[in-house]
Amino acid sequence: MTAIADKMLRIGEVAELTGTTPRTIRYYEEIGLLPGAEDRVQGKHRCYSLQDIERIKEIVRLRDLLGLSLDQLRALLEAEAARAELRREYQDADDPETRKRILNQSLGHIGTQLELVQGRLLELQQLEQELVDKRRSVRGKLRELEQ
Amino acid sequence: MTAIADKMLRIGEVAELTGTTPRTIRYYEEIGLLPGAEDRVQGKHRCYSLQDIERIKEIVRLRDLLGLSLDQLRALLEAEAARAELRREYQDADDPETRKRILNQSLGHIGTQLELVQGRLLELQQLEQELVDKRRSVRGKLRELEQ
DNA sequence: TTGCTCCTCACGTCACGTGAGGTGGC
DNA sequence: TTGCTCCTCACGTCACGTGAGGTGGC
């Protein structure tokens, strides 16, 4: 039942759900950003799981919000995959020193991403403030005229 | 004295000051995003004023923070120029109704830009929150191991 | 005069867009 | 079977990067 509900989405639906296009999704597969099922017969339809959708959404979000190149994005996502791998190792590790080391690496990766995001946030907030100031000034002049 | 201090910067310095490259600045001139002095003799050096630098900085900021295409950016900047023109008209207008109309148009333009900026801000803040949550979770596990 | 930056083509690249012609599944 | 979406080339485009070969100003 749960397995049947998987791998049933077609590229057009996926494009719609992720705010992309079929061409973009094929391109991401081409350059290795998306896995691209090995067992697909040449010429046959691609199909996608809900996890695939999540990954594409993640790519789109990082691409648009952080303005990274797809090469940088790939590096970042590989680091993320490495973390997932570490988490699996972590489950198996009994040695508390090993577990600490893994957790500290995770902290590093998260910190890197946070710095990128917070840098952008500061710039955007500055831009917002300037626009709000402008608006306040214009509204002030309007009020002067109205009374 | 003030006129002499103008139009003295070369393209390399301008690129450095605005975080771009000479090629980018020439390209923006080519597609009409930057004015490009008409009276420059073919083959002679371009030179820039402090106002030019401000314009380029504005372009770069909107390009990077809002992710607009240069076509969309041009439209937005033309709207901004139109507002500047309106401000000049505004100075001359004595009719309060005319002044109100001009101010209301200004409000519209500012509102459009604010919506773009605030949309981006919301997305970025959401991303930040997710990262902060992840970090908190990892730090919690670390503390468990340490005591 | 020497060295650096500038100039103008012009081809390359990244991240896709856009048909052209053909096949696949409800 | 019909219609829609899918497939694979392959060329086009946007926003520049990157030399190639030559000129300009301190």
CSV table of C-alpha atoms (C1' of nucleotides) in Angstrom, one decimal:
chain,number,residue,atom,x,y,z
A,1,MET,CA,0.0,0.0,0.0
A,2,THR,CA,2.7,2.5,1.0
A,3,ALA,CA,5.0,1.3,-1.8
A,4,ILE,CA,2.3,1.7,-4.4
A,5,ALA,CA,1.7,5.3,-3.4
A,6,ASP,CA,5.3,6.0,-4.4
A,7,LYS,CA,6.9,6.9,-7.8
A,8,MET,CA,3.7,7.8,-9.5
A,9,LEU,CA,4.1,11.5,-10.5
A,10,ARG,CA,4.9,12.6,-14.0
A,11,ILE,CA,7.3,15.4,-14.9
A,12,GLY,CA,4.6,17.8,-15.8
A,13,GLU,CA,2.8,17.5,-12.5
A,14,VAL,CA,6.1,17.8,-10.7
A,15,ALA,CA,7.0,20.9,-12.6
A,16,GLU,CA,3.7,22.5,-11.6
A,17,LEU,CA,4.0,21.4,-8.0
A,18,THR,CA,7.5,22.8,-7.7
A,19,GLY,CA,7.1,26.0,-9.7
A,20,THR,CA,9.6,24.9,-12.4
A,21,THR,CA,9.3,23.5,-16.0
A,22,PRO,CA,9.9,20.0,-17.4
A,23,ARG,CA,12.9,21.3,-19.2
A,24,THR,CA,14.4,22.6,-15.9
A,25,ILE,CA,13.9,19.2,-14.2
A,26,ARG,CA,15.5,17.4,-17.1
A,27,TYR,CA,18.4,19.8,-17.0
A,28,TYR,CA,18.9,19.3,-13.3
A,29,GLU,CA,19.0,15.5,-13.9
A,30,GLU,CA,21.4,16.1,-16.8
A,31,ILE,CA,24.0,17.9,-14.7
A,32,GLY,CA,23.6,15.6,-11.7
A,33,LEU,CA,21.6,17.7,-9.4
A,34,LEU,CA,18.8,15.2,-9.4
A,35,PRO,CA,19.4,11.4,-9.3
A,36,GLY,CA,17.7,10.3,-12.5
A,37,ALA,CA,16.6,6.7,-12.2
A,38,GLU,CA,19.2,4.4,-13.8
A,39,ASP,CA,16.7,1.7,-14.7
A,40,ARG,CA,14.6,3.9,-16.9
A,41,VAL,CA,14.4,2.7,-20.5
A,42,GLN,CA,15.6,5.3,-23.0
A,43,GLY,CA,12.6,7.2,-24.3
A,44,LYS,CA,10.2,6.1,-21.6
A,45,HIS,CA,8.5,8.5,-19.2
A,46,ARG,CA,10.3,9.7,-16.0
A,47,CYS,CA,8.4,9.3,-12.8
A,48,TYR,CA,8.9,11.0,-9.4
A,49,SER,CA,8.2,10.3,-5.8
A,50,LEU,CA,7.2,12.8,-3.1
A,51,GLN,CA,10.8,12.8,-1.9
A,52,ASP,CA,11.9,13.9,-5.3
A,53,ILE,CA,9.4,16.8,-5.1
A,54,GLU,CA,10.8,17.9,-1.7
A,55,ARG,CA,14.3,17.9,-3.2
A,56,ILE,CA,13.4,20.0,-6.1
A,57,LYS,CA,11.6,22.4,-3.9
A,58,GLU,CA,14.7,22.7,-1.8
A,59,ILE,CA,16.8,23.3,-4.9
A,60,VAL,CA,14.5,26.0,-6.1
A,61,ARG,CA,14.4,27.7,-2.8
A,62,LEU,CA,18.1,27.8,-2.3
A,63,ARG,CA,18.6,28.9,-5.9
A,64,ASP,CA,16.1,31.8,-5.7
A,65,LEU,CA,16.8,32.9,-2.2
A,66,LEU,CA,20.5,32.6,-2.0
A,67,GLY,CA,21.4,33.2,-5.6
A,68,LEU,CA,23.9,30.4,-5.7
A,69,SER,CA,25.1,28.8,-9.0
A,70,LEU,CA,24.0,25.2,-9.6
A,71,ASP,CA,27.6,24.2,-9.0
A,72,GLN,CA,27.6,25.8,-5.6
A,73,LEU,CA,24.2,24.4,-4.9
A,74,ARG,CA,25.4,20.9,-5.7
A,75,ALA,CA,28.3,21.3,-3.3
A,76,LEU,CA,25.9,22.4,-0.6
A,77,LEU,CA,23.5,19.6,-1.3
A,78,GLU,CA,26.3,17.0,-1.2
A,79,ALA,CA,27.3,18.4,2.1
A,80,GLU,CA,23.7,17.9,3.2
A,81,ALA,CA,23.8,14.3,1.9
A,82,ALA,CA,27.0,13.8,3.8
A,83,ARG,CA,25.3,14.9,7.0
A,84,ALA,CA,22.4,12.5,6.3
A,85,GLU,CA,25.0,9.8,6.0
A,86,LEU,CA,26.6,10.9,9.2
A,87,ARG,CA,23.2,10.7,10.9
A,88,ARG,CA,23.0,7.1,9.9
A,89,GLU,CA,26.4,6.4,11.2
A,90,TYR,CA,25.5,8.3,14.3
A,91,GLN,CA,22.6,5.9,14.9
A,92,ASP,CA,25.0,3.0,15.0
A,93,ALA,CA,27.8,4.7,17.0
A,94,ASP,CA,28.0,3.8,20.6
A,95,ASP,CA,31.1,5.8,21.4
A,96,PRO,CA,30.1,9.2,22.8
A,97,GLU,CA,33.2,10.8,21.4
A,98,THR,CA,32.2,9.7,17.9
A,99,ARG,CA,28.7,11.0,18.4
A,100,LYS,CA,30.0,14.3,19.5
A,101,ARG,CA,32.3,14.7,16.5
A,102,ILE,CA,29.4,13.9,14.2
A,103,LEU,CA,27.1,16.4,15.9
A,104,ASN,CA,29.8,19.1,15.7
A,105,GLN,CA,30.2,18.6,12.0
A,106,SER,CA,26.5,19.0,11.6
A,107,LEU,CA,26.7,22.3,13.5
A,108,GLY,CA,29.3,23.5,11.1
A,109,HIS,CA,27.2,22.8,8.0
A,110,ILE,CA,24.1,24.4,9.5
A,111,GLY,CA,26.2,27.4,10.6
A,112,THR,CA,27.5,28.0,7.0
A,113,GLN,CA,24.0,28.0,5.6
A,114,LEU,CA,22.7,30.3,8.4
A,115,GLU,CA,25.4,32.8,7.6
A,116,LEU,CA,24.4,32.9,4.0
A,117,VAL,CA,20.7,33.3,4.9
A,118,GLN,CA,21.3,35.9,7.5
A,119,GLY,CA,23.6,38.0,5.2
A,120,ARG,CA,20.8,38.1,2.7
A,121,LEU,CA,18.2,38.9,5.4
A,122,LEU,CA,20.2,41.9,6.5
A,123,GLU,CA,20.5,43.3,3.0
A,124,LEU,CA,16.8,42.8,2.4
A,125,GLN,CA,15.8,44.4,5.6
A,126,GLN,CA,17.9,47.4,4.8
A,127,LEU,CA,16.2,47.7,1.4
A,128,GLU,CA,12.8,47.3,3.1
A,129,GLN,CA,13.6,50.1,5.6
A,130,GLU,CA,14.5,52.5,2.9
A,131,LEU,CA,11.3,51.8,1.1
A,132,VAL,CA,9.2,52.2,4.3
A,133,ASP,CA,11.0,55.5,5.0
A,134,LYS,CA,10.2,56.8,1.5
A,135,ARG,CA,6.6,55.7,1.9
A,136,ARG,CA,6.3,57.5,5.2
A,137,SER,CA,7.6,60.7,3.7
A,138,VAL,CA,5.2,60.6,0.8
A,139,ARG,CA,2.3,59.8,3.2
A,140,GLY,CA,3.2,62.7,5.4
A,141,LYS,CA,3.0,65.1,2.4
A,142,LEU,CA,-0.4,63.7,1.5
A,143,ARG,CA,-1.7,64.3,5.0
A,144,GLU,CA,-0.5,67.9,4.8
A,145,LEU,CA,-2.4,68.4,1.6
A,146,GLU,CA,-5.6,66.8,2.9
A,147,GLN,CA,-6.3,68.8,6.1
B,1,MET,CA,35.3,73.1,-8.1
B,2,THR,CA,32.2,70.9,-7.8
B,3,ALA,CA,32.0,70.3,-11.6
B,4,ILE,CA,35.7,69.3,-11.7
B,5,ALA,CA,35.1,66.7,-9.0
B,6,ASP,CA,32.6,65.0,-11.3
B,7,LYS,CA,33.0,62.4,-14.1
B,8,MET,CA,36.5,61.3,-13.2
B,9,LEU,CA,36.2,57.6,-12.4
B,10,ARG,CA,37.3,54.9,-14.8
B,11,ILE,CA,35.5,51.7,-15.4
B,12,GLY,CA,37.9,49.5,-13.4
B,13,GLU,CA,37.5,51.6,-10.3
B,14,VAL,CA,33.7,51.7,-10.8
B,15,ALA,CA,33.6,47.9,-11.1
B,16,GLU,CA,35.6,47.5,-7.9
B,17,LEU,CA,33.4,50.0,-6.0
B,18,THR,CA,30.2,48.4,-7.1
B,19,GLY,CA,31.2,44.7,-6.9
B,20,THR,CA,30.9,44.1,-10.6
B,21,THR,CA,33.3,43.8,-13.5
B,22,PRO,CA,34.1,46.1,-16.5
B,23,ARG,CA,32.4,43.7,-18.8
B,24,THR,CA,29.2,43.8,-16.8
B,25,ILE,CA,29.2,47.6,-16.8
B,26,ARG,CA,29.7,47.7,-20.6
B,27,TYR,CA,27.0,45.1,-21.0
B,28,TYR,CA,24.5,47.2,-19.0
B,29,GLU,CA,25.4,50.2,-21.2
B,30,GLU,CA,24.9,48.0,-24.3
B,31,ILE,CA,21.4,47.0,-23.3
B,32,GLY,CA,20.4,50.4,-22.2
B,33,LEU,CA,20.4,49.9,-18.4
B,34,LEU,CA,23.1,52.6,-18.1
B,35,PRO,CA,23.0,55.8,-20.1
B,36,GLY,CA,26.4,55.6,-21.9
B,37,ALA,CA,27.6,59.1,-22.7
B,38,GLU,CA,26.7,60.0,-26.3
B,39,ASP,CA,29.6,62.3,-26.7
B,40,ARG,CA,32.3,59.7,-26.1
B,41,VAL,CA,34.6,59.2,-29.1
B,42,GLN,CA,34.7,55.6,-30.3
B,43,GLY,CA,37.6,53.8,-28.7
B,44,LYS,CA,38.2,56.3,-25.9
B,45,HIS,CA,37.9,55.6,-22.2
B,46,ARG,CA,34.5,55.7,-20.5
B,47,CYS,CA,34.3,57.8,-17.3
B,48,TYR,CA,31.8,57.8,-14.6
B,49,SER,CA,30.4,60.1,-11.9
B,50,LEU,CA,29.3,59.3,-8.3
B,51,GLN,CA,25.7,59.3,-9.5
B,52,ASP,CA,26.6,56.6,-12.0
B,53,ILE,CA,28.1,54.5,-9.1
B,54,GLU,CA,24.9,54.9,-7.1
B,55,ARG,CA,22.8,53.7,-10.1
B,56,ILE,CA,25.0,50.7,-10.6
B,57,LYS,CA,24.8,49.8,-6.9
B,58,GLU,CA,21.1,50.1,-7.1
B,59,ILE,CA,20.9,47.8,-10.1
B,60,VAL,CA,23.2,45.2,-8.4
B,61,ARG,CA,21.1,45.3,-5.3
B,62,LEU,CA,17.8,44.8,-7.0
B,63,ARG,CA,19.3,42.2,-9.3
B,64,ASP,CA,20.7,40.1,-6.5
B,65,LEU,CA,18.1,40.6,-3.8
B,66,LEU,CA,15.0,40.3,-5.9
B,67,GLY,CA,16.2,38.1,-8.7
B,68,LEU,CA,14.6,40.1,-11.4
B,69,SER,CA,15.7,39.9,-15.1
B,70,LEU,CA,17.4,42.9,-16.5
B,71,ASP,CA,14.3,43.5,-18.6
B,72,GLN,CA,12.1,43.6,-15.4
B,73,LEU,CA,14.8,45.7,-13.7
B,74,ARG,CA,14.8,48.2,-16.6
B,75,ALA,CA,11.0,48.5,-16.3
B,76,LEU,CA,11.3,49.1,-12.6
B,77,LEU,CA,14.1,51.7,-13.0
B,78,GLU,CA,12.1,53.5,-15.7
B,79,ALA,CA,9.2,53.7,-13.3
B,80,GLU,CA,11.6,55.1,-10.8
B,81,ALA,CA,12.8,57.7,-13.3
B,82,ALA,CA,9.2,58.5,-14.1
B,83,ARG,CA,8.7,59.2,-10.4
B,84,ALA,CA,11.7,61.5,-10.3
B,85,GLU,CA,10.1,63.3,-13.3
B,86,LEU,CA,6.9,63.6,-11.4
B,87,ARG,CA,8.7,65.0,-8.4
B,88,ARG,CA,10.0,67.7,-10.6
B,89,GLU,CA,6.5,68.4,-12.0
B,90,TYR,CA,5.3,68.3,-8.4
B,91,GLN,CA,7.7,71.1,-7.4
B,92,ASP,CA,6.1,73.3,-10.1
B,93,ALA,CA,2.4,72.3,-9.5
B,94,ASP,CA,0.4,74.7,-7.5
B,95,ASP,CA,-2.9,72.8,-7.8
B,96,PRO,CA,-3.3,70.6,-4.7
B,97,GLU,CA,-5.3,68.0,-6.6
B,98,THR,CA,-2.4,67.6,-9.0
B,99,ARG,CA,0.0,67.3,-6.2
B,100,LYS,CA,-2.2,64.6,-4.5
B,101,ARG,CA,-2.4,62.6,-7.7
B,102,ILE,CA,1.4,62.7,-8.1
B,103,LEU,CA,1.9,61.6,-4.5
B,104,ASN,CA,-0.6,58.7,-4.9
B,105,GLN,CA,1.3,57.4,-7.9
B,106,SER,CA,4.5,57.5,-5.9
B,107,LEU,CA,2.8,55.5,-3.2
B,108,GLY,CA,1.8,52.9,-5.8
B,109,HIS,CA,5.3,52.4,-7.1
B,110,ILE,CA,6.8,52.2,-3.6
B,111,GLY,CA,4.1,49.7,-2.7
B,112,THR,CA,4.9,47.4,-5.6
B,113,GLN,CA,8.6,47.3,-4.6
B,114,LEU,CA,7.7,46.7,-1.0
B,115,GLU,CA,5.6,43.7,-1.9
B,116,LEU,CA,8.5,42.2,-3.8
B,117,VAL,CA,10.9,42.8,-0.9
B,118,GLN,CA,8.5,41.6,1.8
B,119,GLY,CA,7.7,38.4,-0.1
B,120,ARG,CA,11.3,37.6,-0.3
B,121,LEU,CA,11.8,38.5,3.4
B,122,LEU,CA,9.1,36.0,4.4
B,123,GLU,CA,10.6,33.2,2.5
B,124,LEU,CA,14.1,33.9,3.8
B,125,GLN,CA,12.8,34.2,7.4
B,126,GLN,CA,11.1,30.8,7.0
B,127,LEU,CA,14.3,29.3,5.8
B,128,GLU,CA,16.2,30.9,8.7
B,129,GLN,CA,13.7,29.5,11.2
B,130,GLU,CA,14.1,26.0,9.9
B,131,LEU,CA,17.9,26.2,10.1
B,132,VAL,CA,17.7,27.6,13.7
B,133,ASP,CA,15.4,24.8,14.7
B,134,LYS,CA,17.8,22.2,13.3
B,135,ARG,CA,20.7,23.8,15.1
B,136,ARG,CA,18.8,23.9,18.4
B,137,SER,CA,18.0,20.2,18.0
B,138,VAL,CA,21.6,19.3,17.3
B,139,ARG,CA,22.8,21.4,20.2
B,140,GLY,CA,20.4,19.7,22.5
B,141,LYS,CA,21.8,16.3,21.7
B,142,LEU,CA,25.3,17.6,22.2
B,143,ARG,CA,24.4,18.9,25.7
B,144,GLU,CA,22.9,15.5,26.5
B,145,LEU,CA,26.2,13.8,25.7
B,146,GLU,CA,28.3,16.3,27.6
B,147,GLN,CA,26.8,16.1,31.0
C,1,DT,C1',59.3,55.3,-23.0
C,2,DT,C1',57.4,51.7,-20.0
C,3,DG,C1',53.2,49.5,-17.8
C,4,DC,C1',49.0,49.5,-16.7
C,5,DT,C1',44.3,50.0,-17.9
C,6,DC,C1',41.4,50.8,-21.3
C,7,DC,C1',39.1,49.7,-26.1
C,8,DT,C1',36.4,46.6,-29.5
C,9,DC,C1',35.3,42.3,-31.6
C,10,DA,C1',34.0,37.8,-31.0
C,11,DC,C1',33.6,33.3,-29.3
C,12,DG,C1',32.4,30.5,-24.8
C,13,DT,C1',29.4,29.4,-20.9
C,14,DC,C1',25.6,28.7,-17.6
C,15,DA,C1',20.8,27.9,-17.0
C,16,DC,C1',17.6,27.1,-19.1
C,17,DG,C1',13.5,28.4,-23.4
C,18,DT,C1',11.7,26.8,-27.6
C,19,DG,C1',10.4,24.4,-31.4
C,20,DA,C1',10.8,19.9,-34.5
C,21,DG,C1',9.6,15.3,-35.0
C,22,DG,C1',8.3,11.2,-32.8
C,23,DT,C1',6.4,7.9,-29.1
C,24,DG,C1',3.5,6.4,-24.8
C,25,DG,C1',-0.2,5.7,-21.6
C,26,DC,C1',-5.2,6.7,-19.8
D,1,DT,C1',-8.6,5.3,-31.6
D,2,DT,C1',-8.1,10.1,-30.2
D,3,DG,C1',-5.6,13.6,-27.4
D,4,DC,C1',-2.7,14.8,-24.3
D,5,DT,C1',1.7,14.5,-22.2
D,6,DC,C1',5.9,12.6,-22.7
D,7,DC,C1',10.5,11.7,-25.2
D,8,DT,C1',15.2,13.2,-27.5
D,9,DC,C1',17.9,16.2,-30.3
D,10,DA,C1',19.3,20.7,-31.2
D,11,DC,C1',19.4,25.5,-31.9
D,12,DG,C1',18.3,30.1,-29.4
D,13,DT,C1',18.8,33.3,-25.4
D,14,DC,C1',20.1,35.9,-21.4
D,15,DA,C1',23.8,37.7,-18.7
D,16,DC,C1',27.7,37.9,-18.7
D,17,DG,C1',33.3,35.5,-18.9
D,18,DT,C1',37.3,35.3,-21.4
D,19,DG,C1',40.9,35.8,-24.4
D,20,DA,C1',42.9,38.3,-28.9
D,21,DG,C1',44.8,42.2,-30.7
D,22,DG,C1',45.3,47.0,-30.4
D,23,DT,C1',45.2,51.9,-28.3
D,24,DG,C1',45.4,55.7,-24.4
D,25,DG,C1',46.8,58.3,-20.4
D,26,DC,C1',49.7,59.0,-16.0
